[in-house]
Tab-separated table of C-alpha atoms in Angstrom:
chain	number	residue	atom	x	y	z
A	1	UNK	CA	-2.357	-19.425	-4.189
A	2	UNK	CA	-5.330	-18.788	-6.439
A	3	UNK	CA	-6.012	-20.728	-9.633
A	4	UNK	CA	-4.144	-18.090	-11.624
A	5	UNK	CA	-1.017	-18.750	-9.548
A	6	UNK	CA	-1.249	-15.394	-7.763
A	7	UNK	CA	-1.226	-15.298	-3.981
A	8	UNK	CA	-4.564	-15.161	-2.170
A	9	UNK	CA	-3.980	-11.843	-0.448
A	10	UNK	CA	-6.678	-12.062	2.228
A	11	UNK	CA	-5.737	-15.674	3.020
A	12	UNK	CA	-2.122	-14.605	3.628
A	13	UNK	CA	-3.241	-11.709	5.849
A	14	UNK	CA	-5.473	-14.101	7.840
A	15	UNK	CA	-2.724	-16.721	8.119
A	16	UNK	CA	-0.309	-14.077	9.449
A	17	UNK	CA	-2.887	-12.810	11.968
A	18	UNK	CA	-2.990	-9.480	10.129
A	19	UNK	CA	-6.719	-9.363	9.253
A	20	UNK	CA	-8.780	-7.849	12.085
A	21	UNK	CA	-12.484	-7.275	12.633
A	22	UNK	CA	-13.942	-4.824	15.169
A	23	UNK	CA	-14.159	-1.009	15.246
A	24	UNK	CA	-11.078	0.807	13.991
A	25	UNK	CA	-10.153	4.470	13.629
A	26	UNK	CA	-7.956	4.552	10.540
A	27	UNK	CA	-5.064	6.947	9.930
A	28	UNK	CA	-7.322	8.732	7.429
A	29	UNK	CA	-9.725	9.615	10.285
A	30	UNK	CA	-12.417	7.281	8.978
A	31	UNK	CA	-13.941	4.377	10.916
A	32	UNK	CA	-13.980	0.798	9.636
A	33	UNK	CA	-15.202	-2.608	10.864
A	34	UNK	CA	-12.185	-4.318	9.248
A	35	UNK	CA	-8.475	-3.588	9.287
A	36	UNK	CA	-5.464	-5.072	7.537
A	37	UNK	CA	-2.261	-4.708	9.600
A	38	UNK	CA	0.510	-5.054	7.041
A	39	UNK	CA	3.290	-4.710	9.618
A	40	UNK	CA	2.040	-7.941	11.189
A	41	UNK	CA	2.224	-9.670	7.813
A	42	UNK	CA	5.577	-8.235	6.711
A	43	UNK	CA	7.363	-9.714	9.714
A	44	UNK	CA	7.048	-13.027	7.824
A	45	UNK	CA	9.398	-13.036	4.806
A	46	UNK	CA	7.594	-15.988	3.216
A	47	UNK	CA	4.294	-14.073	3.022
A	48	UNK	CA	5.888	-10.801	1.989
A	49	UNK	CA	7.875	-12.486	-0.782
A	50	UNK	CA	4.731	-14.108	-2.218
A	51	UNK	CA	2.911	-10.776	-2.306
A	52	UNK	CA	5.912	-8.928	-3.763
A	53	UNK	CA	6.437	-11.519	-6.482
A	54	UNK	CA	2.745	-11.319	-7.375
A	55	UNK	CA	2.912	-7.532	-7.566
A	56	UNK	CA	6.129	-7.651	-9.625
A	57	UNK	CA	4.405	-10.030	-12.059
A	58	UNK	CA	1.488	-7.595	-12.407
A	59	UNK	CA	3.907	-4.725	-13.107
A	60	UNK	CA	5.646	-6.791	-15.802
A	61	UNK	CA	2.258	-7.675	-17.359
A	62	UNK	CA	1.468	-3.961	-17.647
A	63	UNK	CA	4.892	-3.324	-19.228
A	64	UNK	CA	5.954	-0.989	-16.425
A	65	UNK	CA	9.706	-0.682	-16.036
A	66	UNK	CA	11.728	1.372	-13.586
A	67	UNK	CA	15.205	1.704	-12.124
A	68	UNK	CA	14.042	1.627	-8.507
A	69	UNK	CA	11.137	1.479	-6.079
A	70	UNK	CA	10.232	4.139	-3.518
A	71	UNK	CA	8.220	3.297	-0.413
A	72	UNK	CA	6.689	5.751	2.047
A	73	UNK	CA	7.986	5.135	5.572
A	74	UNK	CA	6.966	3.094	7.356
A	75	UNK	CA	4.271	0.953	5.707
A	76	UNK	CA	5.762	0.974	2.232
A	77	UNK	CA	9.407	0.315	3.112
A	78	UNK	CA	9.363	-3.493	3.304
A	79	UNK	CA	6.951	-4.014	0.373
A	80	UNK	CA	9.016	-1.619	-1.790
A	81	UNK	CA	12.201	-3.493	-0.917
A	82	UNK	CA	10.681	-6.900	-1.665
A	83	UNK	CA	9.140	-5.772	-4.978
A	84	UNK	CA	12.531	-4.312	-5.936
A	85	UNK	CA	14.128	-7.663	-5.109
A	86	UNK	CA	11.584	-9.460	-7.299
A	87	UNK	CA	12.208	-7.002	-10.164
A	88	UNK	CA	16.001	-6.966	-9.739
A	89	UNK	CA	16.179	-3.193	-9.141
A	90	UNK	CA	17.155	-1.012	-6.182
A	91	UNK	CA	14.878	0.389	-3.492
A	92	UNK	CA	14.766	3.578	-1.410
A	93	UNK	CA	12.213	5.157	0.890
A	94	UNK	CA	10.697	8.542	1.627
A	95	UNK	CA	10.369	9.693	5.225
A	96	UNK	CA	8.369	12.396	6.992
A	97	UNK	CA	9.912	15.851	6.653
A	98	UNK	CA	8.378	17.308	9.830
A	99	UNK	CA	6.237	19.731	7.818
A	100	UNK	CA	3.438	17.410	6.713
A	101	UNK	CA	5.225	16.098	3.629
A	102	UNK	CA	7.992	13.624	2.894
A	103	UNK	CA	11.593	13.824	1.779
A	104	UNK	CA	14.213	11.535	0.306
A	105	UNK	CA	17.108	11.003	2.704
A	106	UNK	CA	20.429	12.522	1.574
A	107	UNK	CA	22.039	9.068	1.469
A	108	UNK	CA	19.729	8.179	-1.445
A	109	UNK	CA	19.969	9.733	-4.877
A	110	UNK	CA	17.927	9.727	-8.030
A	111	UNK	CA	19.317	10.634	-11.417
A	112	UNK	CA	17.453	13.289	-13.390
A	113	UNK	CA	14.303	11.692	-14.883
A	114	UNK	CA	15.178	8.281	-13.350
A	115	UNK	CA	11.996	6.173	-13.462
A	116	UNK	CA	10.663	4.798	-10.186
A	117	UNK	CA	7.660	2.842	-8.964
A	118	UNK	CA	6.088	4.081	-5.727
A	119	UNK	CA	5.010	1.099	-3.606
A	120	UNK	CA	2.416	1.105	-0.821
A	121	UNK	CA	1.068	-1.740	1.267
A	122	UNK	CA	-2.621	-0.780	1.510
A	123	UNK	CA	-3.983	2.124	-0.507
A	124	UNK	CA	-6.906	3.784	1.283
A	125	UNK	CA	-6.807	7.417	0.160
A	126	UNK	CA	-3.389	7.531	-1.517
A	127	UNK	CA	-2.154	10.346	0.710
A	128	UNK	CA	1.064	8.713	1.949
A	129	UNK	CA	2.140	7.274	-1.368
A	130	UNK	CA	1.506	10.605	-3.118
A	131	UNK	CA	3.763	12.354	-0.581
A	132	UNK	CA	6.463	9.795	-1.425
A	133	UNK	CA	5.912	10.389	-5.168
A	134	UNK	CA	6.260	14.160	-4.726
A	135	UNK	CA	9.438	13.711	-2.646
A	136	UNK	CA	11.045	11.411	-5.234
A	137	UNK	CA	10.052	13.731	-8.083
A	138	UNK	CA	11.523	16.706	-6.179
A	139	UNK	CA	14.760	14.691	-5.928
A	140	UNK	CA	14.836	14.359	-9.733
A	141	UNK	CA	13.001	11.097	-10.382
A	142	UNK	CA	10.021	10.367	-12.636
A	143	UNK	CA	7.130	8.236	-11.401
A	144	UNK	CA	6.479	5.388	-13.840
A	145	UNK	CA	3.648	3.939	-11.727
A	146	UNK	CA	2.182	3.487	-8.289
A	147	UNK	CA	1.709	-0.065	-7.027
A	148	UNK	CA	0.110	-1.520	-3.915
A	149	UNK	CA	-0.660	-4.884	-2.391
A	150	UNK	CA	-4.265	-3.896	-1.694
A	151	UNK	CA	-6.332	-1.106	-3.212
A	152	UNK	CA	-9.128	-0.488	-0.713
A	153	UNK	CA	-10.402	2.767	-2.199
A	154	UNK	CA	-14.084	3.118	-2.964
A	155	UNK	CA	-15.487	0.845	-5.683
A	156	UNK	CA	-16.156	3.841	-7.961
A	157	UNK	CA	-12.468	4.866	-8.024
A	158	UNK	CA	-10.492	4.072	-11.174
A	159	UNK	CA	-8.578	0.799	-10.590
A	160	UNK	CA	-6.029	1.707	-13.288
A	161	UNK	CA	-4.843	5.098	-12.023
A	162	UNK	CA	-4.231	7.321	-9.019
A	163	UNK	CA	-3.946	11.090	-9.502
A	164	UNK	CA	-2.979	10.634	-13.148
A	165	UNK	CA	-0.341	7.940	-12.505
A	166	UNK	CA	-0.754	4.329	-13.646
A	167	UNK	CA	-1.853	2.166	-10.705
A	168	UNK	CA	-1.181	-1.545	-10.282
A	169	UNK	CA	-2.781	-3.408	-7.372
A	170	UNK	CA	-2.347	-7.049	-6.473
A	171	UNK	CA	-5.842	-7.099	-4.989
A	172	UNK	CA	-8.789	-4.724	-4.899
A	173	UNK	CA	-10.761	-5.123	-1.680
A	174	UNK	CA	-13.413	-2.742	-0.436
A	175	UNK	CA	-14.263	-2.467	3.250
A	176	UNK	CA	-16.885	0.092	4.197
A	177	UNK	CA	-15.490	3.119	5.993
A	178	UNK	CA	-17.399	5.901	7.683
A	179	UNK	CA	-16.778	9.550	8.509
A	180	UNK	CA	-16.837	10.162	12.291
A	181	UNK	CA	-20.341	11.645	12.113
A	182	UNK	CA	-21.665	8.759	9.956
A	183	UNK	CA	-20.629	5.735	12.080
A	184	UNK	CA	-23.593	3.320	12.237
A	185	UNK	CA	-24.934	2.316	15.662
A	186	UNK	CA	-23.853	-1.321	15.311
A	187	UNK	CA	-20.233	-0.200	14.746
A	188	UNK	CA	-20.335	2.545	17.405
A	189	UNK	CA	-21.370	-0.111	19.956
A	190	UNK	CA	-17.996	-1.846	19.542
A	191	UNK	CA	-14.893	-0.633	21.416
A	192	UNK	CA	-12.914	1.821	19.262
A	193	UNK	CA	-9.322	0.873	18.458
A	194	UNK	CA	-7.036	3.561	17.062
A	195	UNK	CA	-4.649	2.428	14.364
């Protein structure tokens, strides 16, 4: 825990063995010398609960209320569920639709204009969480906010919003990433690991 009582996000990732250094090809197609593997961390309920409670506290501080959380499968499912538990609301997830987008499974329903919070583990470009937002909106819901454990977008991005939606992050951490044709020699010399 930090002095403010919030969890030390990087310390929890390190403790869980979920913070890696090397040469990684990210899902976005960019290269990075550091990688946070949330699925390694979320196998430990004690770490996940600390992060979810911290994120729920941040949402309350911002006055953001919703009836449910929506997580993009797979990375956002467990964090969305745990944040929902901390907030005392329900949780659903969006899954790939086979056409490059996401859909809400028929077993889940959203009332017309029902407010939801879209939850992501690590926000790099926002692509996955925005697909989940669009799927939940198409099912009738209204996005009250987007929240993530870690916002790792570029330092010049707005920490308070993503694509016009309020954004709440538990931690803002920037790791350099590189386009495939911009990878520095020191990073290119390391074995490439696809994520």
